[in-house]
Short mmCIF file of C-alpha atoms in Angstrom, two decimals:
data_model
loop_
_atom_site.label_atom_id
_atom_site.label_comp_id
_atom_site.label_asym_id
_atom_site.label_seq_id
_atom_site.Cartn_x
_atom_site.Cartn_y
_atom_site.Cartn_z
CA GLY A 113 -65.19 -9.27 21.19
CA ALA A 114 -61.58 -8.53 22.20
CA VAL A 115 -60.23 -7.91 18.72
CA VAL A 116 -56.79 -6.44 18.13
CA SER A 117 -55.74 -5.18 14.75
CA GLN A 118 -52.27 -4.49 13.44
CA HIS A 119 -51.20 -2.47 10.44
CA PRO A 120 -49.49 -3.07 8.13
CA SER A 121 -49.57 -6.85 7.96
CA ARG A 122 -46.49 -6.93 5.78
CA VAL A 123 -43.88 -4.30 4.98
CA ILE A 124 -40.66 -4.23 3.01
CA CYS A 125 -38.32 -1.32 3.55
CA LYS A 126 -34.80 -0.32 2.66
CA SER A 127 -31.97 -0.39 5.14
CA GLY A 128 -31.69 2.90 7.04
CA THR A 129 -35.34 3.86 6.80
CA SER A 130 -37.90 3.86 9.62
CA VAL A 131 -41.07 1.83 9.81
CA LYS A 132 -44.11 2.44 11.99
CA ILE A 133 -46.42 -0.39 13.05
CA GLU A 134 -49.83 0.34 14.57
CA CYS A 135 -51.68 -1.80 17.06
CA ARG A 136 -55.32 -1.08 17.90
CA SER A 137 -57.78 -2.65 20.28
CA LEU A 138 -61.04 -2.43 18.38
CA ASP A 139 -63.71 -3.20 20.94
CA PHE A 140 -62.11 -2.73 24.33
CA GLN A 141 -59.82 -0.37 26.17
CA ALA A 142 -56.33 -1.74 26.54
CA THR A 143 -54.72 -0.69 29.78
CA THR A 144 -51.53 -2.44 28.77
CA MET A 145 -50.06 -3.31 25.40
CA PHE A 146 -47.16 -5.61 24.68
CA TRP A 147 -44.80 -5.79 21.73
CA TYR A 148 -43.20 -9.09 20.79
CA ARG A 149 -40.73 -10.16 18.16
CA GLN A 150 -40.52 -13.64 16.77
CA PHE A 151 -37.78 -15.06 14.58
CA PRO A 152 -38.46 -18.13 12.44
CA LYS A 153 -38.96 -21.32 14.44
CA GLN A 154 -38.44 -19.48 17.73
CA SER A 155 -40.81 -18.52 20.49
CA LEU A 156 -42.17 -15.10 21.21
CA MET A 157 -39.70 -12.63 22.66
CA LEU A 158 -41.18 -9.78 24.67
CA MET A 159 -39.66 -6.48 23.61
CA ALA A 160 -41.55 -4.00 25.76
CA THR A 161 -44.63 -3.35 27.83
CA SER A 162 -46.50 -0.09 27.65
CA ASN A 163 -49.27 1.42 29.70
CA GLU A 164 -51.41 4.19 28.31
CA GLY A 165 -49.92 7.60 28.89
CA SER A 166 -46.63 6.43 30.33
CA LYS A 167 -43.25 5.43 28.96
CA ALA A 168 -42.75 1.89 27.82
CA THR A 169 -40.75 -0.59 29.87
CA TYR A 170 -38.20 -2.32 27.67
CA GLU A 171 -36.83 -5.78 28.20
CA GLN A 172 -33.12 -6.23 28.69
CA GLY A 173 -31.22 -6.06 25.44
CA VAL A 174 -33.88 -4.13 23.54
CA GLU A 175 -32.70 -0.71 22.40
CA LYS A 176 -35.34 1.84 23.33
CA ASP A 177 -33.90 4.44 20.96
CA LYS A 178 -34.20 2.03 18.08
CA PHE A 179 -37.64 0.65 18.90
CA LEU A 180 -39.79 3.64 19.78
CA ILE A 181 -43.09 2.79 21.43
CA ASN A 182 -45.94 5.22 21.90
CA HIS A 183 -49.11 4.26 23.75
CA ALA A 184 -51.05 7.44 23.15
CA SER A 185 -54.52 6.21 23.97
CA LEU A 186 -56.34 3.24 25.46
CA THR A 187 -56.88 1.83 22.00
CA LEU A 188 -53.67 2.60 20.12
CA SER A 189 -50.01 1.78 20.48
CA THR A 190 -47.33 2.24 17.85
CA LEU A 191 -43.91 0.69 17.39
CA THR A 192 -41.42 2.55 15.20
CA VAL A 193 -38.33 0.69 14.07
CA THR A 194 -35.83 3.45 13.41
CA SER A 195 -32.93 3.13 10.99
CA ALA A 196 -33.91 -0.42 10.19
CA HIS A 197 -31.29 -2.98 9.23
CA PRO A 198 -31.64 -6.46 7.72
CA GLU A 199 -31.18 -8.06 11.15
CA ASP A 200 -34.38 -6.29 12.24
CA SER A 201 -36.32 -8.39 9.76
CA SER A 202 -38.76 -10.37 11.87
CA PHE A 203 -42.39 -11.01 12.75
CA TYR A 204 -43.60 -8.29 15.13
CA ILE A 205 -46.72 -9.04 17.16
CA CYS A 206 -48.61 -6.80 19.54
CA SER A 207 -51.01 -7.87 22.23
CA ALA A 208 -53.37 -5.98 24.46
CA ARG A 209 -54.73 -6.58 27.90
CA THR A 210 -57.49 -5.04 29.91
CA VAL A 211 -57.91 -5.51 33.61
CA SER A 212 -61.24 -5.60 35.28
CA THR A 213 -62.82 -7.45 38.16
CA GLY A 214 -62.44 -11.16 37.62
CA ASP A 215 -60.33 -10.70 34.50
CA SER A 216 -57.89 -13.48 33.72
CA TYR A 217 -55.22 -11.10 32.43
CA GLU A 218 -55.56 -12.74 29.06
CA GLN A 219 -53.61 -11.09 26.29
CA TYR A 220 -55.36 -10.61 22.97
CA PHE A 221 -53.00 -10.77 20.05
CA GLY A 222 -52.93 -8.80 16.85
CA PRO A 223 -52.35 -10.69 13.60
CA GLY A 224 -48.69 -9.65 13.42
CA THR A 225 -46.54 -7.63 11.02
CA ARG A 226 -43.93 -9.25 8.83
CA LEU A 227 -41.04 -6.78 8.41
CA THR A 228 -38.41 -7.37 5.76
CA VAL A 229 -35.48 -4.97 5.55
CA THR A 230 -33.52 -5.11 2.32
CA GLY B 173 -34.76 -17.54 37.57
CA GLN B 174 -38.00 -18.20 35.81
CA ASN B 175 -38.28 -21.23 33.62
CA ILE B 176 -40.93 -22.96 31.56
CA ASP B 177 -40.22 -26.29 29.92
CA GLN B 178 -42.17 -28.02 27.21
CA PRO B 179 -41.11 -30.52 24.55
CA THR B 180 -39.74 -29.01 21.36
CA GLU B 181 -41.66 -31.22 18.98
CA MET B 182 -44.24 -33.99 19.02
CA THR B 183 -45.79 -36.13 16.32
CA ALA B 184 -49.23 -37.73 16.41
CA THR B 185 -51.66 -39.41 14.07
CA GLU B 186 -54.91 -37.96 12.78
CA GLY B 187 -57.81 -39.07 14.96
CA ALA B 188 -55.61 -39.91 17.92
CA ILE B 189 -55.03 -38.18 21.26
CA VAL B 190 -51.93 -36.23 22.24
CA GLN B 191 -50.83 -34.71 25.55
CA ILE B 192 -48.42 -31.79 25.63
CA ASN B 193 -46.75 -31.26 28.98
CA CYS B 194 -45.50 -28.05 30.54
CA THR B 195 -43.54 -27.63 33.75
CA TYR B 196 -42.79 -24.27 35.27
CA GLN B 197 -40.74 -22.53 37.93
CA THR B 198 -41.75 -18.92 38.30
CA SER B 199 -41.73 -16.14 40.87
CA GLY B 200 -45.34 -16.38 41.88
CA PHE B 201 -48.26 -17.80 39.99
CA ASN B 202 -51.44 -16.13 38.82
CA GLY B 203 -52.55 -18.56 36.18
CA LEU B 204 -51.36 -20.59 33.23
CA PHE B 205 -52.33 -20.10 29.60
CA TRP B 206 -52.16 -22.29 26.54
CA TYR B 207 -52.02 -20.66 23.12
CA GLN B 208 -52.03 -22.15 19.64
CA GLN B 209 -49.89 -20.60 16.93
CA HIS B 210 -49.97 -21.60 13.28
CA ALA B 211 -46.88 -20.84 11.23
CA GLY B 212 -46.74 -17.19 10.21
CA GLU B 213 -49.69 -16.23 12.37
CA ALA B 214 -50.17 -14.72 15.82
CA PRO B 215 -51.04 -16.90 18.83
CA THR B 216 -54.67 -17.60 19.63
CA PHE B 217 -56.01 -18.29 23.10
CA LEU B 218 -56.91 -21.86 23.98
CA SER B 219 -57.26 -22.09 27.74
CA TYR B 220 -56.60 -20.56 31.13
CA ASN B 221 -56.14 -22.45 34.41
CA VAL B 222 -55.68 -20.84 37.80
CA LEU B 223 -57.07 -23.60 40.03
CA ASP B 224 -55.97 -27.22 40.15
CA GLY B 225 -57.86 -29.62 37.98
CA LEU B 226 -59.05 -30.21 34.46
CA GLU B 227 -60.76 -27.67 32.24
CA GLU B 228 -62.49 -29.13 29.21
CA LYS B 229 -63.39 -27.18 26.11
CA GLY B 230 -64.53 -29.29 23.21
CA ARG B 231 -61.68 -31.41 21.85
CA PHE B 232 -59.16 -29.56 23.98
CA SER B 233 -58.62 -29.95 27.74
CA SER B 234 -56.06 -28.38 30.03
CA PHE B 235 -54.91 -29.64 33.41
CA LEU B 236 -53.08 -27.86 36.20
CA SER B 237 -51.30 -28.98 39.36
CA ARG B 238 -49.91 -25.98 41.17
CA SER B 239 -48.12 -28.05 43.81
CA LYS B 240 -46.19 -29.86 41.07
CA GLY B 241 -45.68 -26.83 38.83
CA TYR B 242 -47.19 -28.84 36.02
CA SER B 243 -49.78 -28.51 33.32
CA TYR B 244 -50.77 -30.41 30.23
CA LEU B 245 -52.84 -29.72 27.16
CA LEU B 246 -54.81 -32.68 25.87
CA LEU B 247 -56.00 -32.73 22.28
CA LYS B 248 -58.52 -35.38 21.25
CA GLU B 249 -59.71 -36.55 17.84
CA LEU B 250 -56.75 -34.86 16.20
CA GLN B 251 -57.32 -33.15 12.89
CA MET B 252 -54.75 -32.07 10.33
CA LYS B 253 -55.54 -28.43 11.12
CA ASP B 254 -54.26 -29.01 14.68
CA SER B 255 -50.73 -29.02 13.29
CA ALA B 256 -49.29 -25.93 14.97
CA SER B 257 -47.09 -24.79 17.81
CA TYR B 258 -48.60 -24.85 21.29
CA LEU B 259 -47.30 -22.27 23.73
CA CYS B 260 -47.49 -22.58 27.50
CA ALA B 261 -47.30 -19.30 29.42
CA VAL B 262 -47.45 -18.51 33.14
CA LEU B 263 -48.66 -15.27 34.69
CA ASP B 264 -46.14 -14.46 37.40
CA SER B 265 -46.44 -12.45 40.61
CA ASN B 266 -46.13 -9.20 38.64
CA TYR B 267 -48.89 -10.32 36.27
CA GLN B 268 -46.37 -10.64 33.45
CA LEU B 269 -46.60 -13.58 31.07
CA ILE B 270 -43.59 -15.86 31.03
CA TRP B 271 -43.53 -17.85 27.80
CA GLY B 272 -42.33 -21.34 27.08
CA ALA B 273 -40.50 -21.97 23.81
CA GLY B 274 -43.49 -23.80 22.37
CA THR B 275 -44.14 -27.35 21.22
CA LYS B 276 -44.43 -27.96 17.51
CA LEU B 277 -47.12 -30.58 16.93
CA ILE B 278 -47.00 -32.51 13.67
CA ILE B 279 -50.10 -34.46 12.68
CA LYS B 280 -49.68 -37.32 10.24
CA PRO B 281 -52.53 -38.89 8.25
#
């Protein structure tokens, strides 16, 4: 149980275009979803936290107009990188969390999306 | 501020034991996680500690001392596939995960 999928796993796009990444919790309802970015040989950097049906909370330094997050349902969140530039090339990882009695607040990670902007 | 410290890199020999330490200073504490991350892949859950003491799970064990703000991950009978980064993360008072920078573990034959 607790499987999170991400699509696409790898995408190459041209500078100036937009890319949408989907994150789905397959066998549980995710009350909260997180979007991370990871550059080579660096740790995870939290970009934003989203709760179903409400606006995402962005971390300091993350442009909300550039990284659009939609958490439309308890099983789906999307991240759209708008007007992508080469410096946006990175490994984007989503995670999902569900909270219930006795839950450890564990985050379940998707497999990640490798974005390359040319 | 919130801070989590762990060594940047460690090297160990196949079949041996290695201990990866993590110290933390956070606003509140609701548990500590260890994750394993292979290069190019997403993190996978290893352990969760919220009470002091040792939690054992197969070849991996995790220890927590809340009074000292300290945890360690112990890996026994090391295998080549254990070569990965190990991430320590603390759940703070707002139930947000604060991540360490990760420890890259290199296993040599």
